Coordinates of C-alpha atoms in Angstrom, one line a residue:
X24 CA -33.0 98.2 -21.4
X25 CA -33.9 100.3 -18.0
X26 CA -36.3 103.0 -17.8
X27 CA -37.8 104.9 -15.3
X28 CA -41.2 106.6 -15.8
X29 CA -44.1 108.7 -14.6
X30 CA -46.7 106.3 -13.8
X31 CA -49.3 108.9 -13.8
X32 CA -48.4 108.9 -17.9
X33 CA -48.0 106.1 -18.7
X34 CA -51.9 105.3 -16.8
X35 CA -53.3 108.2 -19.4
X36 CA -51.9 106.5 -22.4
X37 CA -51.6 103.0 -21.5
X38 CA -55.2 102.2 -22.3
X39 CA -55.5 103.8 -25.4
X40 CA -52.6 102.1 -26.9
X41 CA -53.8 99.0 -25.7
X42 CA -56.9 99.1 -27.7
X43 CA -54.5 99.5 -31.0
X44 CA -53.3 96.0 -30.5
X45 CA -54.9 93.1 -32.6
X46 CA -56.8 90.0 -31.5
X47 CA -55.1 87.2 -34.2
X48 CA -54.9 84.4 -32.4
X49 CA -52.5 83.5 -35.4
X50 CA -50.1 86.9 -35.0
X51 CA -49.4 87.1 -31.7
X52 CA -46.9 89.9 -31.9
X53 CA -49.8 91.7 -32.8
X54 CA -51.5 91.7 -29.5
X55 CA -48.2 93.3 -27.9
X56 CA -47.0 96.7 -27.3
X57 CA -43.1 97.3 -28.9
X58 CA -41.2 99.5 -25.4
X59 CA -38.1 101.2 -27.3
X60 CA -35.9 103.1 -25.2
X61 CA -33.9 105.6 -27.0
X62 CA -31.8 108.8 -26.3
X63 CA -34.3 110.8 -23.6
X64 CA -37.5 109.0 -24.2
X65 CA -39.6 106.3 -24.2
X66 CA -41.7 105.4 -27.7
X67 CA -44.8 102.6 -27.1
X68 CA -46.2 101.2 -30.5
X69 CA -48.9 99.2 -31.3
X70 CA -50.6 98.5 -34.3
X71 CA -53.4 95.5 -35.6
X72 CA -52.7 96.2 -38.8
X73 CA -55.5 98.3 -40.0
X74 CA -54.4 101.0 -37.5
X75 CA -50.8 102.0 -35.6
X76 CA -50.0 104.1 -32.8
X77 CA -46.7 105.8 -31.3
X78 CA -46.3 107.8 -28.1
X79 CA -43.3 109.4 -26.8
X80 CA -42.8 110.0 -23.2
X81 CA -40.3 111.6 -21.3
X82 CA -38.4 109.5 -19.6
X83 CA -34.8 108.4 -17.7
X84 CA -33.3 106.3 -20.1
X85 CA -30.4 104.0 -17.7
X86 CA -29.7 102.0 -20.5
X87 CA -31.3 102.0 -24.0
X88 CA -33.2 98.9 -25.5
X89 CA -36.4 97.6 -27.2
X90 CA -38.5 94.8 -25.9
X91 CA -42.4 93.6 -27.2
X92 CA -45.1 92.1 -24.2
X93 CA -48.5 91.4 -24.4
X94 CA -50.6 94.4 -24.3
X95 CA -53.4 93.8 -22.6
X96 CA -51.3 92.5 -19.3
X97 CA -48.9 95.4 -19.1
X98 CA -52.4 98.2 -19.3
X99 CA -54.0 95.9 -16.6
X100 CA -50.8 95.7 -14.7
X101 CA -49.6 99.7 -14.9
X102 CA -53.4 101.0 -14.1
X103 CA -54.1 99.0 -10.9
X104 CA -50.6 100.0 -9.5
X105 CA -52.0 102.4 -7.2
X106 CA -50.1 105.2 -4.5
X107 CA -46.7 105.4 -6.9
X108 CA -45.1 108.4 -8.7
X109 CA -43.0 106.5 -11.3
X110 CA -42.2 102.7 -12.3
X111 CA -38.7 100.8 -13.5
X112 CA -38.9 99.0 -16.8
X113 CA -36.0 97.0 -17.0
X114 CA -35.6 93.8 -19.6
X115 CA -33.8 90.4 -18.7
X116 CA -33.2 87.9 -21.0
X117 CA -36.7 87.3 -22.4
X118 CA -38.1 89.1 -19.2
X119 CA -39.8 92.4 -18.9
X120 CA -38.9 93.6 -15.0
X121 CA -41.6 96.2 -13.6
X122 CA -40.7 97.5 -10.3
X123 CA -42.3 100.5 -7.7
X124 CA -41.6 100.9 -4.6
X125 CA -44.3 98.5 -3.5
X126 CA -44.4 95.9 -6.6
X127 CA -42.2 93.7 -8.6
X128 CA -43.7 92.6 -11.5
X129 CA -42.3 89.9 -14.7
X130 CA -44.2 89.7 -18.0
X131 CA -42.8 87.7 -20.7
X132 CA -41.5 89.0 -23.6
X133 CA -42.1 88.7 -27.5
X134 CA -39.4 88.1 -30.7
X135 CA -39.8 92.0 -31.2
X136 CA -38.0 91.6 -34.4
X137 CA -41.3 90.3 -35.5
X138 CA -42.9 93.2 -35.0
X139 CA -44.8 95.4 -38.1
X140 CA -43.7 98.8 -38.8
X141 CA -46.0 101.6 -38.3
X142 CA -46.8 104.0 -42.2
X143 CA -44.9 107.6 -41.9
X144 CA -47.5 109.4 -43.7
X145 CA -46.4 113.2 -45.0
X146 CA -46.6 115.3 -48.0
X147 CA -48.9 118.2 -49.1
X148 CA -51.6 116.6 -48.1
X149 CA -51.2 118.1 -44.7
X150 CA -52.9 120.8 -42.5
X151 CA -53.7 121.1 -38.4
X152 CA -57.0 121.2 -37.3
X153 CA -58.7 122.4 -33.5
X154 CA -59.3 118.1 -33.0
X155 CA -62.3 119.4 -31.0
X156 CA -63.8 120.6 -34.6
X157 CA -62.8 117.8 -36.6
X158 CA -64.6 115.3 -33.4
X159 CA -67.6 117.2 -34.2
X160 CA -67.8 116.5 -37.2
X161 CA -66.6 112.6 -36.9
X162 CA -69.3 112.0 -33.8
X163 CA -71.9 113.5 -35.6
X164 CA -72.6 111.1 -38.2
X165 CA -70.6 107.9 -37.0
X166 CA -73.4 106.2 -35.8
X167 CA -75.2 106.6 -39.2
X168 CA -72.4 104.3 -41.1
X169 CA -72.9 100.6 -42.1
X170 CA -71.6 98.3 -39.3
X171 CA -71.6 95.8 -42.6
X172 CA -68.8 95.4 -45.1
X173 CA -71.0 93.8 -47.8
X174 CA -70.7 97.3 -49.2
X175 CA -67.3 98.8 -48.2
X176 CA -68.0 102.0 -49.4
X177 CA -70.6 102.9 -46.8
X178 CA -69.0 101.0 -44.1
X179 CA -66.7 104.2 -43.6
X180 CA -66.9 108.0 -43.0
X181 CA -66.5 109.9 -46.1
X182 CA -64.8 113.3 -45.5
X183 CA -64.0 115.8 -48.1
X184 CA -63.8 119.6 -49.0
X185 CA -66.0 122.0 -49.7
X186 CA -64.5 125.9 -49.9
X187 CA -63.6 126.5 -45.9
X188 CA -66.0 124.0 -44.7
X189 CA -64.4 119.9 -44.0
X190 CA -67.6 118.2 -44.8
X191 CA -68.3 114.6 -42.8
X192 CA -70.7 112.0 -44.2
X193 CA -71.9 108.9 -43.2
X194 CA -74.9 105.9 -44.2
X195 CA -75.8 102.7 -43.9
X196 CA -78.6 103.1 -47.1
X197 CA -81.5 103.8 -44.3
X198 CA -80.3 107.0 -42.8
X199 CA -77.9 109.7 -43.6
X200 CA -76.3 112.0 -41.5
X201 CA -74.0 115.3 -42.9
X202 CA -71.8 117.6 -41.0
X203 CA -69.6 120.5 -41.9
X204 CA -66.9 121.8 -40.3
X205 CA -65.3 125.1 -40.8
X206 CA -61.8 124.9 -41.2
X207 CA -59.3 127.1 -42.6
X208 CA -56.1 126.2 -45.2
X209 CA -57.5 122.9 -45.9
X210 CA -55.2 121.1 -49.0
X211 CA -57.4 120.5 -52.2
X212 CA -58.9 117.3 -52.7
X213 CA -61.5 114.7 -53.8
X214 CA -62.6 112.9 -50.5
X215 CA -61.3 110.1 -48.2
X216 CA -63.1 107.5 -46.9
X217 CA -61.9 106.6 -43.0
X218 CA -63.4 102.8 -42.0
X219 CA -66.1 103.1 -39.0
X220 CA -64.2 100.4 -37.3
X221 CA -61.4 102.5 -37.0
X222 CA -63.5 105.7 -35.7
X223 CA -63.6 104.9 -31.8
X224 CA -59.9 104.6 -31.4
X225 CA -59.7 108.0 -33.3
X226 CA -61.7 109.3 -30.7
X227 CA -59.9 108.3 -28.2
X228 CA -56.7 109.7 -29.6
X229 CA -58.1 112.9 -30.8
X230 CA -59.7 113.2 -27.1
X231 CA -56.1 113.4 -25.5
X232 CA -55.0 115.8 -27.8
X233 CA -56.8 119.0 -25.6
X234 CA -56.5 122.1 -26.9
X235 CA -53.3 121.2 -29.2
X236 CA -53.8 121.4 -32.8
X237 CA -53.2 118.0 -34.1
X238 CA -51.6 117.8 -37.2
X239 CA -53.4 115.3 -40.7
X240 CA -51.7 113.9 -43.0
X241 CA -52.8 111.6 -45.8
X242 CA -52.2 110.0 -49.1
X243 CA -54.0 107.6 -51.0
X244 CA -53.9 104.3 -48.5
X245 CA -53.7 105.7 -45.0
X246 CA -54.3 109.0 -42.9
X247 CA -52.1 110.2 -40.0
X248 CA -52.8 112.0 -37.0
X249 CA -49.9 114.0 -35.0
X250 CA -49.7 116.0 -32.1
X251 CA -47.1 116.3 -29.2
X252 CA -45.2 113.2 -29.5
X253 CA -48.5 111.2 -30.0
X254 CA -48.7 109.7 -33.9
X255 CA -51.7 107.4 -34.9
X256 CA -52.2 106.2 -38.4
X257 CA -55.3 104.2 -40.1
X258 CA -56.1 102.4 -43.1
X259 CA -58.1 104.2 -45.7
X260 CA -61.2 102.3 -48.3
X261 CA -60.1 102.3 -51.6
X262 CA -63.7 103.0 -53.0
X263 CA -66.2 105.6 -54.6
X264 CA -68.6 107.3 -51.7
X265 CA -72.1 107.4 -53.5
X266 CA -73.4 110.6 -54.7
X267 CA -75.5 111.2 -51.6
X268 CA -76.6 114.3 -52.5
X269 CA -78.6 113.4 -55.1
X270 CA -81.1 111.8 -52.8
X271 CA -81.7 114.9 -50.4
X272 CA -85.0 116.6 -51.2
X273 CA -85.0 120.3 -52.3
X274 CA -88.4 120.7 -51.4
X275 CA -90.5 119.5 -48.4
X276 CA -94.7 119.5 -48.5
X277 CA -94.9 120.0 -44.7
X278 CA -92.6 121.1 -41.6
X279 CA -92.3 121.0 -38.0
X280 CA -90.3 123.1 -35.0
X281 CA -90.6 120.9 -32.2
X282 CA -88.8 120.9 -28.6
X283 CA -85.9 118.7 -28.7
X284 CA -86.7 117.5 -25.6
X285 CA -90.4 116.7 -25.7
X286 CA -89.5 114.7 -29.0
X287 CA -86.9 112.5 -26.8
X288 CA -89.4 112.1 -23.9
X289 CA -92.5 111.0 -26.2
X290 CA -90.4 108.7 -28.4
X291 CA -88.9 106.5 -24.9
X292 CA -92.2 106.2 -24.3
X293 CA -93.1 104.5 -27.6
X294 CA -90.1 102.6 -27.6
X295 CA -92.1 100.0 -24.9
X296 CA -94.3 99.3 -27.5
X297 CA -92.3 98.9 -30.5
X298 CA -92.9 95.7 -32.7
X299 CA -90.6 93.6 -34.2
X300 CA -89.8 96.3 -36.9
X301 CA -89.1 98.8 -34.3
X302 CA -91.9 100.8 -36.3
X303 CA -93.6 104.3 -35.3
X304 CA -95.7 106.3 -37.0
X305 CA -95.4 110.0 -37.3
X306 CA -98.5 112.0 -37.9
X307 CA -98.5 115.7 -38.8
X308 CA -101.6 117.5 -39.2
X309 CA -100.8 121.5 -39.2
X310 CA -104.7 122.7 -39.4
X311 CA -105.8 120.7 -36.8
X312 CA -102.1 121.7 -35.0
X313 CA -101.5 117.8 -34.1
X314 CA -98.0 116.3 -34.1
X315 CA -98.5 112.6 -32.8
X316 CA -96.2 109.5 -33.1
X317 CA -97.9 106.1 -32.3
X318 CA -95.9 102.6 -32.1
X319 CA -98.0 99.0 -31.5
X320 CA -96.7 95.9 -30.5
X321 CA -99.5 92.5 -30.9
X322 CA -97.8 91.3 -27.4
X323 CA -97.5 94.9 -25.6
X324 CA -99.8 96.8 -26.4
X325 CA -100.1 100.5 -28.2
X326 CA -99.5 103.8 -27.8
X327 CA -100.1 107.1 -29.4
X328 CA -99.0 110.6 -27.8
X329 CA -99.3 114.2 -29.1
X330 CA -95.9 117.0 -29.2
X331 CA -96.6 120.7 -29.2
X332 CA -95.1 122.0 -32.4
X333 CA -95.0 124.4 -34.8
X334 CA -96.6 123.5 -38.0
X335 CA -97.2 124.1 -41.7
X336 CA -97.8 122.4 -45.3
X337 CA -99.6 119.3 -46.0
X338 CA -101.3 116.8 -43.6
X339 CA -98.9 113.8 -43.5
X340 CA -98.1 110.6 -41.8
X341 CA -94.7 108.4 -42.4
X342 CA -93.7 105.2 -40.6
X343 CA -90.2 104.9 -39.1
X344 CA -87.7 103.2 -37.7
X345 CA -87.6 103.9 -34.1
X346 CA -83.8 103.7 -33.7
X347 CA -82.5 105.3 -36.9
X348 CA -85.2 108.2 -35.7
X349 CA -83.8 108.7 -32.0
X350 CA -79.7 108.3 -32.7
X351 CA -79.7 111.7 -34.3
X352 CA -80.3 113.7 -31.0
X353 CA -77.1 113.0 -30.0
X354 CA -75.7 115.1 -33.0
X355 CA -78.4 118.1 -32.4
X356 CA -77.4 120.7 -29.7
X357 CA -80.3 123.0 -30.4
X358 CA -83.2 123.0 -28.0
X359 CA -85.5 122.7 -30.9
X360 CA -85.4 120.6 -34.1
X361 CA -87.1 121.1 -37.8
X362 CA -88.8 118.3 -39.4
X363 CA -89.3 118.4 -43.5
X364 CA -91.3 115.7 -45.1
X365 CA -92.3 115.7 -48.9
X366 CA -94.3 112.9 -48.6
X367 CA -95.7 109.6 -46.8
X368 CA -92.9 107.4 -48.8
X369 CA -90.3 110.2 -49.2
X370 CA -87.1 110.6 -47.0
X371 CA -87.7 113.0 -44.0
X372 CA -85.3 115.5 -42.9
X373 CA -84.2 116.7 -39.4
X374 CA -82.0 119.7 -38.8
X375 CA -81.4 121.5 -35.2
X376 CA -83.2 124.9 -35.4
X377 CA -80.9 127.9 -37.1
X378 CA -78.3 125.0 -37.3
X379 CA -77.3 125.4 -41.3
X380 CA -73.9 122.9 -40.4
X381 CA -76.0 119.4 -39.6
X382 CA -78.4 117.3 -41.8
X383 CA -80.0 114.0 -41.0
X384 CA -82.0 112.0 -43.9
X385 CA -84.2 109.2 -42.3
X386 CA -85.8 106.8 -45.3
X387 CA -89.6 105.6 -44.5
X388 CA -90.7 102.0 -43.6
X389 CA -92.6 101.2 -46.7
X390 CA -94.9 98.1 -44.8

């Protein structure tokens, strides 16, 4: 096999593919990237078994061939290989040869024959999406899934239809975040559940795509993601999403408008005097037009600071956790957010302002 690149692509990709590779210390062929030089171009594969990648690049193919090295040394290698247009792959024996002008380069090579094959996912259950919409929708309620797989079926993003809207979901049983997407020609059907652990490197593919729509495909075990000679595939949870709509409350006693910003600002500062539970309290009291959140550690101290804000309904206070409270600005763009509470032990709500796409349930601390 001899190749000769553009090192300038093979540094945008090179990283992300890397990250695909697996960490079992007992599969090593997992933790390489499989080279395959074929006709005009030049296909890198990885895959740790719960998720595969392929990229085709452009390339001069001198003489075809496939060879499988460790991963992590060829990204290292490639990005610090600075002042160069384009780099020679060239395999000898059980030899990788990578040469630039400037640099000569060996890495030793895996038993490619040992490598996995990667799932070629198509069908009808197909359609292209803007990947800037459908990332919307994914970063706005990732951070809201279980990081635990005791329960599998929360340990995931749940995305199904809902007319022209592509509706995102995730919880960990404490918080709740739901986003909808509006996308057109979306395929009929009853939900998918995409592992969290797998969300990151999505990103990252998704995030090269541009402006190209990317093309999804899925079936029952494993979803696809396609665009311009870029293919990734993951794993999907065989499970049953629960029926989170069930707990959102139809009706709220009292609500809030406050500046996104002043809410942000006041919470860092209660965040130095957290306790152990990472507890604040939230006080609303719309006649005497006080918004206040307090936190109080027995080693630091306390704190208690009033918002400006917009209020109506009941006098109400509600303990929180500080952190399941404060990840959801990341998901509001508004400058101002609503709060609806129905009660000191009910779930609260936050939406951005006129923002009819995004809710964000937050259960109370009941101590």
């Amino acid at each position: 096999m001899k190749i000769e690149s553009s090192l300038e692509r093979l540094k945008g990709i090179l990283p992300v593919i890397e990250k695909v590779t697996g960490k079992n210390l007992t599969l090593n062929i997992l933790s390489s990237i499989l080279i395959i030089a074929n006709g005009k171009t030049l296909k890198l594969r990885a895959t740790n078994l719960d998720l595969g990648i392929e990229v085709e690049l452009p390339s001069k193919i001198e003489k075809e061939g496939i060879v499988a090295v460790r991963g992590s040394v060829l990204n290292e290698l490639i990005t610090n290989i600075q002042n160069e247009k384009s780099v020679v792959l060239e395999s000898n024996n059980d030899n990788l040869i990578i040469t630039t002008n400037n640099n000569v380069a060996t890495i030793k090579c895996y038993p490619y024959n040992d490598f996995p094959t990667i799932p070629l996912i198509s069908g009808d259950m197909c359609f292209n999406v803007n990947p800037e919409k459908f990332l919307s929708g994914i970063k706005a309620v990732s951070y809201s899934a279980s990081l635990s797989d005791i329960k599998p079926e929360i340990s995931n993003i749940y995305v199904y239809p809902e007319g022209e809207d592509l509706i995102f979901v995730a919880t960990d049983s404490f918080r709740l975040a739901e986003k909808k997407v509006k996308i057109k020609h979306l395929p009929d059907f009853s939900g998918i559940l995409i592992p969290h652990k797998n969300i990151n490197e999505i990103i990252r593919v998704l995030d090269l795509a541009g402006e190209e729509e990317v093309k999804i495909c899925f079936n029952k075990n494993q979803i696809a993601f396609s665009y311009n000679g870029v293919y990734l595939t993951s794993r999907l949870v065989d499970g049953n999403f629960p029926d989170y709509k069930q707990i959102i409350p139809k009706e709220h006693t009292t609500e809030a408008i406050i500046l996104k910003q002043d809410f942000i600002n006041t919470l860092k500062i209660n965040n130095i005097f957290l306790d152990k539970f990472s507890q604040i309290t939230l006080s609303l009291n719309p006649k005497a037009k006080k918004f206040s959140i307090k936190s109080k550690s027995g080693e630091v101290g306390e704190t208690e600071a009033s918002v400006s804000a917009a209020m109506k309904g009941e006098t109400v206070s509600v303990n929180l956790n500080y952190r399941y409270l404060f990840d959801v600005f990341q998901a509001i763009y508004s400058d101002s957010i609503s709060v609806f509470i129905s009660g000191a032990n009910k779930p609260m709500i936050i939406k951005g302002v006129s923002d009819t796409t995004f809710t964000y349930l937050v259960m109370p601390l009941n101590k």
